[in-house]
Short mmCIF file of C-alpha atoms in Angstrom, two decimals:
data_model
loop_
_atom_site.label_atom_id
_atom_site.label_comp_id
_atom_site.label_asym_id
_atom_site.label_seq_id
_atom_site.Cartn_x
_atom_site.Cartn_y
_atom_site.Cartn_z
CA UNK F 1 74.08 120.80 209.45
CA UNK F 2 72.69 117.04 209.18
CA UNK F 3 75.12 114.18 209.41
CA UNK F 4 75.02 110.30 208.25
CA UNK F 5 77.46 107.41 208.84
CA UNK F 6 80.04 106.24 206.03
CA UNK F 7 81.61 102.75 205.60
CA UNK F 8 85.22 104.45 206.76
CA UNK F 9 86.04 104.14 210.43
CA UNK F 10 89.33 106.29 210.83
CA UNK F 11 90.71 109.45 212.71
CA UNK F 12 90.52 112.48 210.60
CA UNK F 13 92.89 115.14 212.13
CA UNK F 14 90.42 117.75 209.87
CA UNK F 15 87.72 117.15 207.90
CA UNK F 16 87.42 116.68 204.15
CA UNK F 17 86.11 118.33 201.96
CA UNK F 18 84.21 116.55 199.11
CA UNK F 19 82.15 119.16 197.67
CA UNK F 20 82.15 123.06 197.69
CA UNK F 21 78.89 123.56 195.92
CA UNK F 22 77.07 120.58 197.49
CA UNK F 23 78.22 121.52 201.05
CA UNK F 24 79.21 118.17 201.53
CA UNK F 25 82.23 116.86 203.70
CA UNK F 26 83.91 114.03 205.47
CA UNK F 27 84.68 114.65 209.47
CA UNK F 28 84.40 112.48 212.50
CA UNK F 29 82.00 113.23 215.12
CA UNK F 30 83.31 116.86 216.75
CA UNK F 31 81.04 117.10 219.90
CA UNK F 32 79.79 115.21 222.54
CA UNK F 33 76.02 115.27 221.50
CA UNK F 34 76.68 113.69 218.11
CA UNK F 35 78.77 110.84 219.62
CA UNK F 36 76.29 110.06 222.11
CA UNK F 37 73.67 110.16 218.55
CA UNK F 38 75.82 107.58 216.88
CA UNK F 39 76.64 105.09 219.76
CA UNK F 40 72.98 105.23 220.97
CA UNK F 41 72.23 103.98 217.13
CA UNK F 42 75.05 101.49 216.61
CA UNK F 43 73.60 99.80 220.09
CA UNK F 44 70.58 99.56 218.97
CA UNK F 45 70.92 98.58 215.56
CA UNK F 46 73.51 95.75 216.64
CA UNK F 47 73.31 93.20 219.02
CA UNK F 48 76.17 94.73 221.06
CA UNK F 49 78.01 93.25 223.53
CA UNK F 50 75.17 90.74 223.66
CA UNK F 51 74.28 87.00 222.16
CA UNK F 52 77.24 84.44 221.80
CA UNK F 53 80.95 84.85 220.37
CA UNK F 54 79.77 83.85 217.02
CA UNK F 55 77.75 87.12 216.68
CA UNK F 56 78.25 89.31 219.34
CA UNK F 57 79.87 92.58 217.37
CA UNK F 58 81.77 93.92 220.20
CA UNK F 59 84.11 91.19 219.95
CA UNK F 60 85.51 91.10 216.48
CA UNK F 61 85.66 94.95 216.77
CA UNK F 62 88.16 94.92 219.66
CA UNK F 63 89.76 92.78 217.28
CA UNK F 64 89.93 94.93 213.70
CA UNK F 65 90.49 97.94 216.18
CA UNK F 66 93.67 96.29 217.05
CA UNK F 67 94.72 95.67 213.51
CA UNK F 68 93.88 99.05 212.85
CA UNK F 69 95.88 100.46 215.52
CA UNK F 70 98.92 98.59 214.59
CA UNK F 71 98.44 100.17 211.51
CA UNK F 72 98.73 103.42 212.23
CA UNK F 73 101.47 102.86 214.58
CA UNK F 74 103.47 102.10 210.99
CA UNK F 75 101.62 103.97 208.67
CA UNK F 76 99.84 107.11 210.01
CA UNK F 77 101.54 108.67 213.21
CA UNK F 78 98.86 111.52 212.58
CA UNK F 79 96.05 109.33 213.04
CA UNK F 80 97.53 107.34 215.63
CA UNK F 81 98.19 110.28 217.69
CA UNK F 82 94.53 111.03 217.72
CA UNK F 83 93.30 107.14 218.95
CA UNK F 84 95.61 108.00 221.72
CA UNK F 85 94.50 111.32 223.02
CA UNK F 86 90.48 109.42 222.91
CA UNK F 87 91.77 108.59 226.38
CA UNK F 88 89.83 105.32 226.51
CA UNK F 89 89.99 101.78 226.65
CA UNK F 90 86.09 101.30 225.72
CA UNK F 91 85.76 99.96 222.17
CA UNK F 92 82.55 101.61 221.16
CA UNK F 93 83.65 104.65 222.77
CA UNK F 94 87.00 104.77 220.28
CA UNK F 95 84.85 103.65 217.05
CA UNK F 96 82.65 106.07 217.33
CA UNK F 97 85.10 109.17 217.98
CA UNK F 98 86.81 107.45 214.27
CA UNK F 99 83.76 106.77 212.61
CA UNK F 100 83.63 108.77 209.58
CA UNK F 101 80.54 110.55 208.77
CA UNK F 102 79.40 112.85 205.96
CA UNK F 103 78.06 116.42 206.98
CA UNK F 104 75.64 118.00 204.19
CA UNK F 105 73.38 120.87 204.23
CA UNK F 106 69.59 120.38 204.93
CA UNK F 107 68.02 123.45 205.73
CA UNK F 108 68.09 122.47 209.50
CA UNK F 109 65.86 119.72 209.58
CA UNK F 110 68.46 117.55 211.48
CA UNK F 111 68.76 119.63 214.24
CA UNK F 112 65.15 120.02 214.88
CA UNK F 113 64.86 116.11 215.21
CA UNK F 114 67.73 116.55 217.57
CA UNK F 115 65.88 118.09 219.81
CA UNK F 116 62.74 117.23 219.32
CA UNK F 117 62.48 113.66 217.71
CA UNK F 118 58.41 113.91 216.87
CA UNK F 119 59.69 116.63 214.48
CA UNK F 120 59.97 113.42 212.03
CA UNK F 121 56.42 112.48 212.76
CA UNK F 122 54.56 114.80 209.75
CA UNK F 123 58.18 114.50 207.98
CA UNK F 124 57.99 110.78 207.50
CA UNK F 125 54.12 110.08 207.56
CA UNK F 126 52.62 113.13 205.68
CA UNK F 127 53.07 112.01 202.01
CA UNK F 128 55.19 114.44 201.38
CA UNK F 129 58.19 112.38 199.21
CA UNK F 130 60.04 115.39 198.38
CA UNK F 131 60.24 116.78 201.84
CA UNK F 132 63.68 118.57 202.12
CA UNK F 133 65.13 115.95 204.79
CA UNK F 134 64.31 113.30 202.43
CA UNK F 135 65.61 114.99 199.56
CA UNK F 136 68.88 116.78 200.46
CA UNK F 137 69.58 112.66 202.25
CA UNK F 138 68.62 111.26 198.97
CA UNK F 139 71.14 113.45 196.82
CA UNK F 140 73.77 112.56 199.41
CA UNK F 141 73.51 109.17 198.48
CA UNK F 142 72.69 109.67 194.76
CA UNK F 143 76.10 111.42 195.12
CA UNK F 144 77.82 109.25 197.25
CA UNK F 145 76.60 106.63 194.79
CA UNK F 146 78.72 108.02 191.99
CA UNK F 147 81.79 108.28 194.13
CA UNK F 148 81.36 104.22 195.18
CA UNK F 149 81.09 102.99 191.43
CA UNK F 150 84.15 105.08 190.69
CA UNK F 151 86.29 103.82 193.71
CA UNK F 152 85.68 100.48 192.57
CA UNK F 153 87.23 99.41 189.53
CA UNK F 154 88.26 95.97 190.48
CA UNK F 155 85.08 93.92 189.28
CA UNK F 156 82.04 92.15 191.47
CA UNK F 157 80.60 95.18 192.32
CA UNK F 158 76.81 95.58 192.46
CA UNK F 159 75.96 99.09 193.54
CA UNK F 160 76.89 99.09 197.17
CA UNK F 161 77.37 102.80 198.66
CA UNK F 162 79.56 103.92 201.14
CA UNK F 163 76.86 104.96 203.12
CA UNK F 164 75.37 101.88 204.67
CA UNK F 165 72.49 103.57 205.79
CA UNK F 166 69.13 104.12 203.54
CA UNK F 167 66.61 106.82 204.86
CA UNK F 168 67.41 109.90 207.61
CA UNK F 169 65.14 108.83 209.84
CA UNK F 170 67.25 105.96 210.68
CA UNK F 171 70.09 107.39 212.56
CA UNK F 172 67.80 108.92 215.46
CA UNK F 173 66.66 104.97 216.19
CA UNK F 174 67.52 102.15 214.73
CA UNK F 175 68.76 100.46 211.39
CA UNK F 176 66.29 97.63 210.52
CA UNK F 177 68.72 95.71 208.22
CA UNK F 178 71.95 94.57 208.76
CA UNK F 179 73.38 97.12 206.86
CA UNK F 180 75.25 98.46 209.98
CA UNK F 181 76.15 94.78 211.55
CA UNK F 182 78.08 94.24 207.98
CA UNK F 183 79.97 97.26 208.42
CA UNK F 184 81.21 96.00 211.93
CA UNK F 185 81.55 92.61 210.61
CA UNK F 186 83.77 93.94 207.66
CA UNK F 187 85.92 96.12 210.40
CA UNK F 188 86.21 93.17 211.94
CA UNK F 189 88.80 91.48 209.10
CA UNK F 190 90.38 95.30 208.25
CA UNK F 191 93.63 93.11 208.89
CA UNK F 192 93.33 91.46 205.64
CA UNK F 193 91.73 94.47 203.68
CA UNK F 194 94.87 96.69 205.06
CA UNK F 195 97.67 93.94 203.51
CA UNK F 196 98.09 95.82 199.55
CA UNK F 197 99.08 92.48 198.66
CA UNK F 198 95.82 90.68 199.44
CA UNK F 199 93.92 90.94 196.06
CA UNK F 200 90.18 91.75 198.07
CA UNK F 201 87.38 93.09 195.99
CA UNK F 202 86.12 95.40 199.17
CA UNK F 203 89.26 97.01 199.68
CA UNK F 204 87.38 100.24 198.14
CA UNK F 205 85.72 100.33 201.70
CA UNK F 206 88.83 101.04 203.62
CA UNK F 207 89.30 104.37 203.80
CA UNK F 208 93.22 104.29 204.15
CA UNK F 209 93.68 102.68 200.68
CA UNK F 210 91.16 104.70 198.72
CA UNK F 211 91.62 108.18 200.79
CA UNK F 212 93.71 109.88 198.06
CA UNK F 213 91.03 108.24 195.08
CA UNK F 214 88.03 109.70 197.23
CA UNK F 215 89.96 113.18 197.11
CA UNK F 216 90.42 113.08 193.54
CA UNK F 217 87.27 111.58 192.30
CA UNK F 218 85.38 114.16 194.40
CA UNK F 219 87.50 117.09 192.97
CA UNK F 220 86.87 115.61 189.24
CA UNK F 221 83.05 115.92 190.45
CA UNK F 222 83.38 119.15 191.61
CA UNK F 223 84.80 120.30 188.29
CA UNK F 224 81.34 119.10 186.64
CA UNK F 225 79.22 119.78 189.45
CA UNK F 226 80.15 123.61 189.25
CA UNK F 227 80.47 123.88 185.44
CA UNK F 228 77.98 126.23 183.54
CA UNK F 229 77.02 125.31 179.64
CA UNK F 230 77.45 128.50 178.00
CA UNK F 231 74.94 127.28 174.99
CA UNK F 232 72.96 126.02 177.19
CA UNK F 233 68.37 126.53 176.38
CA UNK F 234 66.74 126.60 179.96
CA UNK F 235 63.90 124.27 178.22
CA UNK F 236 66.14 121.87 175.91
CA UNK F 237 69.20 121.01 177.46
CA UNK F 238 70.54 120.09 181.33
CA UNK F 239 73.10 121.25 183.25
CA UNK F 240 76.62 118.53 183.72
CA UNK F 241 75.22 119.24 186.85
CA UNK F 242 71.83 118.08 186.78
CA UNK F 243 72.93 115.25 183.97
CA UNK F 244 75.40 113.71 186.93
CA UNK F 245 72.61 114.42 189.43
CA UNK F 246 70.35 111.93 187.42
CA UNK F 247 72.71 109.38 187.23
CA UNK F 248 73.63 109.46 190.72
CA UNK F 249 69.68 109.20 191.82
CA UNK F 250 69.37 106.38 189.45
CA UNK F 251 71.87 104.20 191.05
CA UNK F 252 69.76 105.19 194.43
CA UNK F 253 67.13 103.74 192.58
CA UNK F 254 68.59 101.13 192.09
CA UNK F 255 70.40 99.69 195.16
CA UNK F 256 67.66 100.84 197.69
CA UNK F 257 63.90 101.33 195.53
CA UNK F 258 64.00 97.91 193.74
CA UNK F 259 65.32 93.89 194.29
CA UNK F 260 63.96 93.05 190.85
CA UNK F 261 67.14 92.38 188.95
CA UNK F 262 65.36 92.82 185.80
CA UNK F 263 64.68 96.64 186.72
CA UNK F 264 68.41 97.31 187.92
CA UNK F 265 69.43 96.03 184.69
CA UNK F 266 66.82 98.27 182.53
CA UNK F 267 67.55 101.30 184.62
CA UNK F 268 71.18 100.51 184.09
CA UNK F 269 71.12 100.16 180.46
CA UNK F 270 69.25 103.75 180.79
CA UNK F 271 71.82 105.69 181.82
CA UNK F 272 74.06 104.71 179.43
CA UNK F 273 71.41 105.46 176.83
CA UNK F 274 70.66 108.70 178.77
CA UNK F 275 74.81 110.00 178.54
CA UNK F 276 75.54 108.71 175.13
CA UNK F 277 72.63 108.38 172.81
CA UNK F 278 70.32 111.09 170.90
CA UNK F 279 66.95 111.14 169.76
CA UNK F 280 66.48 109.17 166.01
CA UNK F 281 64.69 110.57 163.46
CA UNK F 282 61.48 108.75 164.08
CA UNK F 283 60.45 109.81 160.15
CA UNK F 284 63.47 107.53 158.60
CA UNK F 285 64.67 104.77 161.58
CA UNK F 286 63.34 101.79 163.10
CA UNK F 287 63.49 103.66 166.60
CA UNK F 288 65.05 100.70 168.85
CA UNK F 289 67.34 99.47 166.48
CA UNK F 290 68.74 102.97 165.89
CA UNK F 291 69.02 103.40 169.77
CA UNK F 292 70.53 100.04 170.03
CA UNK F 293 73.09 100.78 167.19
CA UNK F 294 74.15 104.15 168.92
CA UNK F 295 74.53 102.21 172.37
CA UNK F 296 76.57 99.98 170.91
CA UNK F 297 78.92 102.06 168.78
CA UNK F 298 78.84 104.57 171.34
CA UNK F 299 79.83 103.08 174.44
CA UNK F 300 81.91 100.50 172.90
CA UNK F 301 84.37 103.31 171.48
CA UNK F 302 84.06 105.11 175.32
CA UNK F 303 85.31 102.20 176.83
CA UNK F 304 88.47 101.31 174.32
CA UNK F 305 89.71 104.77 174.42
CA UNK F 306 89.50 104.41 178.28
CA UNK F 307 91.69 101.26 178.43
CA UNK F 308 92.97 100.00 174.92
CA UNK F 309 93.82 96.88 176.14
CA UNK F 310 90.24 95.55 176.40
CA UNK F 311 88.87 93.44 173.25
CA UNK F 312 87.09 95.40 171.22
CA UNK F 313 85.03 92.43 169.62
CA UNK F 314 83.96 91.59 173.39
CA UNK F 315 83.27 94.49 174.18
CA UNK F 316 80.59 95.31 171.61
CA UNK F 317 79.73 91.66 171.68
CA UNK F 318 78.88 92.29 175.51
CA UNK F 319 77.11 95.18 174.82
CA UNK F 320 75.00 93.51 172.12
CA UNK F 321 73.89 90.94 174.51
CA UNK F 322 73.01 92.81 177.24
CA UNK F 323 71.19 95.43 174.92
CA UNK F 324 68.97 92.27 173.68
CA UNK F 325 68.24 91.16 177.19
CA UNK F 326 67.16 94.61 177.68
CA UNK F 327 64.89 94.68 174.48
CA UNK F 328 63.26 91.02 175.96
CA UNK F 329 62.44 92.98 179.40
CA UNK F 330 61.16 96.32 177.88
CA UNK F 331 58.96 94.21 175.25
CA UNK F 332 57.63 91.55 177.65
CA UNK F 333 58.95 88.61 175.93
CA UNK F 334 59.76 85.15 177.90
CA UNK F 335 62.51 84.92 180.15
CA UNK F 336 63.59 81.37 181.10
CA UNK F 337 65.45 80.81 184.61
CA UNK F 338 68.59 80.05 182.42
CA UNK F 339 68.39 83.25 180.81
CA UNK F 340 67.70 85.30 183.89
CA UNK F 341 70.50 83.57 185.60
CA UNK F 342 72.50 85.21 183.22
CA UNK F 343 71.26 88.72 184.15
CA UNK F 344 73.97 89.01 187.78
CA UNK F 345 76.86 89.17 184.98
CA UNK F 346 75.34 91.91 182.82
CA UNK F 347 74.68 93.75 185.92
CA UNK F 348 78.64 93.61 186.83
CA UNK F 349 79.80 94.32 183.41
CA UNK F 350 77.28 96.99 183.31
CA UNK F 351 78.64 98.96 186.60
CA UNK F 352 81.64 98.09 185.52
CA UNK F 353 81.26 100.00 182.10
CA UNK F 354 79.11 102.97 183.62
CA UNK F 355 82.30 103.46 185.54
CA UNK F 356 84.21 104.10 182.77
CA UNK F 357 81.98 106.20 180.06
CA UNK F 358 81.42 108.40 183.87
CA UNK F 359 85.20 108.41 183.98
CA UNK F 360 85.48 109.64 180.45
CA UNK F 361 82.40 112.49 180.78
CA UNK F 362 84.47 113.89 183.96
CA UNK F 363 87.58 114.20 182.04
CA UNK F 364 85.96 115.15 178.90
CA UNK F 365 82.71 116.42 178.84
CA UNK F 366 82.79 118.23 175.21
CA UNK F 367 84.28 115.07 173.82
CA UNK F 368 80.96 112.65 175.47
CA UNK F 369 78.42 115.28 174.31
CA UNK F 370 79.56 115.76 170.87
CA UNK F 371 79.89 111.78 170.80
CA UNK F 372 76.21 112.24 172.16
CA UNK F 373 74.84 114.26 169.55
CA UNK F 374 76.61 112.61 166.64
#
């Protein structure tokens, strides 16, 4: 079974269990061999225990380790228990025995690398894109991706996963972004994350304050992931779980395969179009400006049912405007800097309202559908 690192740094007494059907889970490292695998890679990847005060990692670690054990000590005599039986003093030693990591399936690719790390060689330079340890790490995050934009629903969120890491391969060297230094760095102020009272947009990172919401959300998954459509044409229609599949590899897409903040916002607008609106009659509509009407419409009424305090006037009004800066993309028309400026908003609102239509197709899928098709 292949592993990856989460955001979540915590003692698990037992591992949890996200998905049945996906094989996927949340444990902390069990033997010796895969802590020695993950503290091999965080020194690497960081500059630990090296450099001055200012950046040296191992520093502010000791620190949110501290807060973090305090914590427990209050909160979690479970999870405290377990820091103390580590029986060390070592920082890196004690955050990598808590660091959370996901275990998925991947036909035993992982452990071949394990022992053999030229195994990646052919994996990674034969051309071969949909190589099962690329693909089976790429649904994790696709996956993982849907579970992020549904644990945050506090605004400013641009498609960050909980799994900091993008490709396989990196865990058997080295992260070449700082994607792993911002994790540490982020540890590093868990003190203010952990006060409920502090109103932080990342506390969806700490796993203590979203561990019940990644239970949940990954059981409301589940119930889609494993559903079968009983009128369902093997050439004509997908699966909820291929449709949630799609979305999930889409905001992959679009965090790791792109910067261009025009593409995140067309592939965004996509998957609303691609859960809520139908094929036109291309004999009797102007094609676009039936789509546009049904994305409107559509996911304006999703999102008031959701929460019936929001505006509906500004919420359609929203939607109109970002549709339109879709249309100028798609159709090649000039974009001035003011205008693209804009573009960082629509991308927030858009998460934000791809949250809730997801929300609504996990609770109701017959209702979304037939809102689909009509």
């Amino acid at each position: 079974m292949a592993f990856t690192l989460t955001h979540f740094i915590y003692p698990l007494k037992d591992k949890i269990i996200l998905s049945n059907s996906m094989g996927y889970a949340l444990d902390n490292p069990r033997s010796q061999e895969e802590e020695n695998l993950i503290k091999e890679f965080v020194i690497k990847s960081v500059n630990w225990g090296g450099g001055n005060n200012d950046d040296n990692p191992a520093l502010g670690v000791a620190f949110g380790l501290r807060e973090l054990t305090d914590y427990l000590k209050a909160n979690d005599k479970t999870a405290f228990d377990i820091i103390q039986e580590y029986h060390t003093d070592n920082t890196i030693d004690i955050i990598v025995k808590a660091w959370i990591i996901l275990r998925y399936q991947d036909d035993g690719f992982f452990e071949q690398i394990l022992e053999k790390k030229t195994t990646l060689i052919p994996i990674i330079y034969g051309g071969d894109n949909n190589h099962p340890f690329l693909n089976s790490f790429n649904q994790v995050i696709g996956y993982t991706g849907l579970i992020s934009l549904l644990l945050n629903r506090n605004g400013h969120y641009y498609g960050e996963n909980l799994i900091p890491l993008k490709y396989p391969q990196e865990i058997f060297y080295e992260s070449r972004d700082n994607d792993l230094y911002y994790v540490l760095e982020d540890f590093k102020h868990i003190g203010i994350f952990l006060n409920e009272n502090k109103p932080v947009h990342k506390k969806w990172i700490w796993f203590p304050l979203v561990a019940d919401d990644v239970r949940d959300i990954s059981q409301l998954l589940e119930s889609v992931l494993t559903q079968t459509d009983g009128n369902k044409s093997s050439n004509k229609k997908q699966s909820p779980k291929e449709k949630l599949l799609f979305v999930g590899n889409l905001l992959r897409v679009i965090l790791h395969e792109t910067y261009d903040i025009k593409v995140k916002l067309l592939l965004l607008v996509s998957i609303i179009e691609f859960l809520l609106t139908r094929n036109p009659d291309f004999n009797r509509f102007n094609v676009e400006d039936s789509i546009s009407k049904q994305f409107k419409l559509k996911a304006t009424t999703l999102i008031y049912l959701n929460d019936k305090t929001r505006d509906l006037d500004e919420i359609h009004n929203n939607l109109n405007y970002i549709y339109n800066q879709r249309s100028d993309i798609a159709h090649g028309n000039y974009i001035s800097h003011k205008d693209e400026a804009t573009y960082l908003e629509s991308i927030d609102q858009l998460y934000d309202y791809i949250g809730v239509i997801l929300i609504e197709y996990l609770k109701d899928r017959d209702f979304v559908d037939y809102l689909k098709r009509n």
